[in-house]
XYZ file of C-alpha atoms in Angstrom:
378
model
C -6.338 -22.301 -25.188
C -6.792 -18.595 -24.385
C -4.450 -17.973 -21.409
C -4.154 -15.191 -18.940
C -0.739 -14.507 -17.091
C -0.919 -12.269 -14.239
C 2.517 -10.644 -13.891
C 3.054 -11.561 -17.529
C 5.574 -8.872 -18.410
C 8.117 -9.986 -16.040
C 10.948 -12.416 -15.792
C 9.096 -15.739 -15.758
C 5.779 -14.625 -17.117
C 7.137 -13.227 -20.538
C 9.084 -16.363 -21.067
C 6.022 -18.481 -20.433
C 4.192 -16.248 -22.782
C 6.633 -17.085 -25.618
C 6.399 -20.837 -24.962
C 2.630 -20.884 -24.895
C 2.550 -18.881 -28.255
C 4.966 -21.317 -29.678
C 2.634 -24.081 -28.807
C -0.368 -22.408 -30.539
C -2.046 -20.875 -27.559
C -3.416 -17.314 -27.446
C -1.852 -15.297 -24.513
C -3.240 -12.212 -22.459
C -1.230 -10.650 -19.587
C -2.127 -8.488 -16.834
C 0.661 -6.505 -15.178
C 1.092 -3.384 -13.203
C 4.559 -2.649 -14.496
C 6.198 -2.136 -11.057
C 8.732 0.718 -11.471
C 11.167 -1.283 -9.351
C 11.238 -4.096 -12.070
C 10.301 -2.235 -15.075
C 11.716 1.204 -14.617
C 9.763 4.569 -14.256
C 8.537 4.823 -17.890
C 5.485 2.517 -17.283
C 6.068 0.941 -20.710
C 5.612 -2.755 -21.696
C 9.243 -4.217 -22.109
C 10.574 -4.647 -25.663
C 11.044 -8.327 -25.266
C 7.363 -8.874 -25.012
C 6.027 -10.650 -28.128
C 3.642 -8.367 -30.065
C 1.148 -11.119 -30.413
C 0.502 -10.785 -26.668
C -2.514 -8.993 -25.469
C -1.101 -6.768 -22.931
C -3.307 -5.048 -20.383
C -1.885 -2.648 -17.718
C -3.763 -3.322 -14.512
C -3.786 -4.292 -10.743
C -4.141 -7.909 -9.596
C -5.475 -6.517 -6.290
C -8.440 -4.757 -8.298
C -11.416 -6.841 -8.710
C -12.489 -4.845 -11.629
C -9.230 -5.089 -13.443
C -8.986 -8.836 -12.923
C -12.593 -9.617 -13.938
C -12.064 -7.755 -17.239
C -8.804 -9.589 -17.866
C -10.637 -13.038 -17.331
C -13.079 -12.538 -20.243
C -12.962 -15.363 -22.679
C -10.054 -17.239 -20.759
C -9.464 -20.933 -20.499
C -6.558 -21.068 -18.146
C -4.567 -18.814 -15.787
C -1.028 -18.708 -14.722
C -0.766 -16.480 -11.427
C 2.865 -15.028 -11.516
C 2.118 -11.504 -10.153
C 3.991 -10.933 -6.845
C 6.551 -9.030 -5.086
C 9.549 -11.381 -4.738
C 12.373 -10.006 -2.539
C 13.076 -11.899 0.637
C 14.993 -9.174 2.402
C 12.784 -6.227 1.384
C 9.750 -8.155 2.599
C 10.908 -8.352 6.173
C 10.388 -4.483 6.593
C 8.118 -3.710 3.517
C 5.211 -6.129 5.129
C 2.144 -4.164 4.078
C 2.997 -4.047 0.338
C 4.098 -7.663 0.235
C 0.916 -8.867 1.933
C -1.267 -6.677 0.031
C 0.177 -7.674 -3.262
C 0.800 -11.351 -2.919
C -2.060 -12.204 -0.368
C -4.811 -9.832 -1.292
C -3.840 -10.110 -5.009
C -4.316 -13.778 -4.919
C -7.608 -13.468 -2.823
C -8.793 -11.028 -5.553
C -8.011 -13.326 -8.572
C -9.603 -16.264 -6.876
C -12.733 -14.321 -6.000
C -12.913 -12.839 -9.500
C -12.736 -16.344 -11.102
C -15.653 -17.692 -8.696
C -17.807 -14.761 -9.702
C -17.125 -15.013 -13.440
C -18.642 -17.255 -16.069
C -15.201 -18.784 -16.907
C -14.707 -22.540 -16.900
C -11.311 -22.755 -16.334
C -9.325 -25.808 -17.436
C -6.252 -25.021 -15.289
C -5.055 -22.511 -12.890
C -1.279 -22.491 -12.036
C 0.014 -20.773 -9.126
C 3.534 -19.774 -8.860
C 4.841 -20.663 -5.306
C 8.265 -20.740 -3.938
C 10.792 -22.923 -2.146
C 10.775 -20.219 0.618
C 7.643 -21.899 2.125
C 9.682 -24.517 3.499
C 12.013 -22.348 5.274
C 15.130 -24.274 5.803
C 15.419 -27.338 3.621
C 15.132 -30.873 4.859
C 18.305 -31.964 6.643
C 19.675 -35.244 8.170
C 21.414 -36.241 11.431
C 23.476 -39.448 11.464
C 22.087 -40.119 15.072
C 18.688 -38.680 15.012
C 17.452 -39.014 11.522
C 15.515 -36.617 9.165
C 15.011 -33.026 10.258
C 12.992 -30.030 9.264
C 14.810 -27.490 11.190
C 13.642 -24.119 12.773
C 15.301 -20.839 11.672
C 18.876 -20.677 12.827
C 19.623 -18.387 15.839
C 21.150 -14.980 15.335
C 23.511 -15.375 18.230
C 25.057 -18.533 16.457
C 25.633 -16.761 13.386
C 27.160 -13.936 15.172
C 29.671 -16.467 16.584
C 30.337 -17.729 12.950
C 28.428 -20.887 13.135
C 26.224 -20.875 9.924
C 25.486 -24.418 9.656
C 22.033 -25.777 10.654
C 22.392 -27.690 13.775
C 20.516 -30.827 15.281
C 18.096 -29.805 17.859
C 19.001 -32.882 19.912
C 22.859 -33.172 19.582
C 23.735 -29.684 18.266
C 26.019 -31.094 15.837
C 25.783 -29.677 12.107
C 23.226 -31.278 9.947
C 23.597 -32.402 6.382
C 21.230 -31.062 3.652
C 18.984 -33.641 1.724
C 16.432 -33.038 -1.035
C 13.180 -31.297 0.401
C 9.900 -33.037 -0.848
C 6.603 -31.441 -0.992
C 4.898 -33.314 1.988
C 7.196 -32.133 4.647
C 5.986 -29.479 7.132
C 6.256 -25.878 5.995
C 8.169 -23.354 8.105
C 8.472 -19.854 6.372
C 10.950 -17.567 7.719
C 10.672 -14.199 5.688
C 7.307 -12.144 5.229
C 7.811 -13.121 1.474
C 7.792 -16.925 2.501
C 4.701 -16.173 4.573
C 2.776 -14.617 1.792
C 3.571 -17.409 -0.632
C 2.263 -19.718 1.961
C -0.797 -17.730 2.051
C -1.226 -17.936 -1.627
C -1.015 -21.794 -1.391
C -3.525 -21.742 1.432
C -5.905 -19.616 -0.576
C -5.530 -21.680 -3.636
C -5.929 -24.944 -1.834
C -9.107 -23.540 -0.064
C -10.580 -22.770 -3.430
C -9.609 -26.180 -4.924
C -11.247 -28.078 -2.076
C -14.209 -25.919 -1.657
C -15.029 -24.999 -5.197
C -13.201 -27.603 -7.128
C -11.108 -24.804 -8.985
C -8.388 -27.009 -10.907
C -5.372 -25.361 -9.033
C -1.831 -26.777 -9.625
C 0.913 -25.191 -7.318
C 4.446 -24.945 -8.594
C 7.109 -24.232 -6.053
C 9.940 -22.713 -7.905
C 13.377 -23.066 -6.504
C 16.104 -20.417 -7.371
C 15.087 -19.328 -10.862
C 17.689 -17.475 -13.022
C 18.315 -16.401 -16.598
C 17.717 -13.884 -19.235
C 15.080 -11.087 -18.414
C 15.430 -11.174 -14.752
C 15.865 -7.641 -13.630
C 19.158 -6.059 -13.641
C 17.953 -3.028 -11.633
C 15.958 -4.761 -8.924
C 18.639 -5.876 -6.130
C 15.777 -7.778 -4.255
C 15.228 -10.407 -6.777
C 18.251 -12.598 -6.703
C 21.970 -12.872 -6.197
C 22.833 -13.540 -10.001
C 21.869 -9.905 -10.890
C 23.745 -8.615 -7.946
C 26.765 -10.696 -8.626
C 26.603 -9.585 -12.240
C 26.537 -6.021 -11.435
C 29.438 -6.393 -9.068
C 31.481 -8.264 -11.689
C 30.852 -5.662 -14.215
C 31.935 -2.765 -11.972
C 34.995 -4.701 -10.975
C 33.936 -4.572 -7.246
C 34.326 -7.510 -4.622
C 31.661 -9.910 -4.065
C 30.859 -10.311 -0.548
C 30.365 -14.172 0.441
C 27.738 -14.183 3.068
C 28.375 -16.903 5.546
C 31.590 -17.825 4.039
C 30.016 -18.708 0.592
C 28.584 -21.971 2.253
C 24.949 -21.587 1.581
C 23.555 -24.224 -0.753
C 20.859 -23.643 -3.289
C 19.061 -25.155 -6.195
C 19.432 -22.918 -9.135
C 17.069 -23.735 -12.045
C 17.198 -22.071 -15.413
C 14.216 -20.149 -16.725
C 13.780 -22.401 -19.811
C 13.407 -25.574 -17.235
C 10.803 -23.358 -15.111
C 8.981 -22.609 -18.546
C 8.977 -26.413 -19.428
C 7.285 -27.287 -16.074
C 4.587 -24.505 -16.578
C 3.568 -25.773 -19.577
C 3.570 -29.344 -18.496
C 1.318 -28.263 -15.685
C -1.217 -26.787 -18.060
C -1.964 -30.150 -19.386
C -1.132 -32.423 -16.590
C -4.181 -34.136 -14.854
C -3.243 -33.323 -11.314
C -5.638 -33.315 -8.099
C -6.605 -29.935 -7.540
C -4.425 -28.286 -4.971
C -1.433 -30.269 -5.580
C 2.112 -28.843 -4.954
C 5.049 -29.773 -7.035
C 8.709 -28.753 -6.800
C 10.449 -27.183 -9.825
C 14.188 -27.242 -9.457
C 17.218 -29.245 -10.583
C 17.719 -31.472 -7.605
C 21.322 -30.193 -7.823
C 23.009 -28.388 -4.842
C 25.253 -25.284 -5.586
C 27.094 -23.216 -2.854
C 26.791 -19.537 -3.462
C 30.473 -19.031 -4.093
C 30.179 -21.638 -7.187
C 27.296 -19.823 -8.468
C 29.433 -16.424 -8.670
C 32.365 -18.335 -10.007
C 30.268 -19.859 -12.889
C 28.996 -16.494 -13.575
C 32.488 -14.892 -13.613
C 33.746 -17.500 -15.901
C 30.998 -16.838 -18.407
C 31.900 -13.060 -18.255
C 35.656 -13.970 -18.469
C 36.276 -11.986 -15.407
C 38.352 -12.919 -12.225
C 36.003 -12.675 -9.459
C 37.354 -10.844 -6.181
C 35.705 -12.439 -3.031
C 35.395 -10.923 0.446
C 34.738 -12.879 3.423
C 33.755 -10.521 6.237
C 31.487 -12.893 8.358
C 28.229 -11.095 6.962
C 24.854 -12.696 7.079
C 21.339 -11.550 6.442
C 18.487 -12.357 8.828
C 15.741 -14.338 7.141
C 18.059 -16.175 4.707
C 18.167 -20.000 5.006
C 21.390 -22.037 4.767
C 20.355 -24.791 2.391
C 17.402 -25.964 0.239
C 17.434 -28.302 -2.645
C 14.427 -29.809 -4.539
C 13.240 -33.466 -4.424
C 12.011 -33.834 -7.921
C 10.202 -37.322 -7.386
C 6.746 -35.803 -7.884
C 7.659 -33.407 -10.768
C 9.009 -36.516 -12.583
C 5.851 -38.591 -11.874
C 3.196 -36.023 -12.246
C 4.511 -33.669 -14.857
C 7.055 -35.622 -16.659
C 9.476 -32.988 -15.796
C 13.280 -33.455 -16.552
C 15.648 -30.233 -15.909
C 18.057 -30.004 -18.867
C 20.049 -26.771 -18.339
C 23.229 -27.017 -16.198
C 24.611 -24.168 -14.296
C 27.322 -23.072 -16.549
C 25.165 -23.457 -19.692
C 22.547 -21.270 -17.930
C 24.967 -18.659 -16.885
C 26.253 -18.369 -20.397
C 22.628 -17.684 -21.662
C 22.077 -15.007 -18.964
C 25.421 -13.262 -19.713
C 24.775 -13.178 -23.477
C 21.251 -11.428 -22.670
C 22.615 -9.267 -19.875
C 25.440 -7.787 -21.897
C 23.055 -6.269 -24.142
C 21.372 -4.267 -21.383
C 22.249 -1.765 -18.708
C 22.867 -3.221 -15.094
C 22.598 -0.990 -12.221
C 24.842 -1.796 -8.947
C 22.438 -1.277 -5.958
C 24.083 -3.656 -3.721
C 24.991 -1.023 -1.292
C 21.490 0.241 -1.128
C 20.215 -3.115 -0.071
C 22.743 -3.419 2.612
C 22.008 -0.169 4.027
C 18.352 -0.783 4.177
C 18.832 -4.158 5.883
C 21.203 -2.660 8.394
C 18.672 0.081 9.130
C 16.132 -2.682 10.280
C 18.519 -4.742 12.113
C 18.497 -7.420 9.377
C 22.169 -7.365 8.383
C 24.612 -9.073 10.649
C 28.381 -9.889 11.025
C 30.234 -12.622 13.020
C 32.314 -11.172 15.705
C 34.491 -14.304 15.327
C 34.971 -17.057 12.942
C 34.074 -20.437 14.352
């Protein structure tokens, strides 16, 4: 097939392009080359396969998108701004890029002569808010955002709304209620809503993949808003301490880029009902402190941790993927473990320059009242 990837010069997009080419497809990408990700030069990255037809353009431009759709059989829509913390105060840019960009793409498809076989939308586990939890007395819970006053008292766990005891995290399935917390999460829900509307109204063959915490080679080493792995890496390289937010207790599902790409290709061929949402993760829970330790081990460095009771407003405490639907509908099975994945990331990252911009993010979050510190440890 002839496949278009919006945001195709980025982390997930470029790896997906490689896999599509290896499978015999033709690939075209549309990317604005955001300086925060790609630097100020405005050039396509060196890792991009020369067989890719690369177009510099804006997913918010109906003209740019319509031109990119010419002769295309399938679309991966990956173009988006992705920083949770930054989205909380950069609301216009996130809504404009993520929501308006998705509406523009769908409109361009509807107004084109294209007969697409598949549209794959990259969504996020962020749409859930807090992951699914369980109380021994009150059963399954879909928690609301944690209260800032609790975290300022050093209470970071998710509490049962009935008995106020700490809840236990359990795998999060796609059919649970959505409860976005950050502006980024809201824009991902907007994308899903727009895609579902287009699927139901016009029959567009949309499959929605909810990625969990993706990491691996080619993730930006200069953009501090796109994930803790890059932040931890720059701190370890510069031999600076790593601040363990919420005592290092938050739980995440870290999935390696190769597994995400495998899911992307499976979604291209799977005969899913238009508008179907599918989790892409590992089903494994890792604490943030364990992620930092795995990275340090791969770098052969001894990590220095600081626990200052810090937390970020808009962060969740725990969310891990239920992969039942991914197994059944895609035949997806994650294959890369945390240690192996970190080794792949480090082998790539050591050949590139990293920039430690951690303090910049702290300063910006503090400026907008989004960075907190417990006054006591509970």
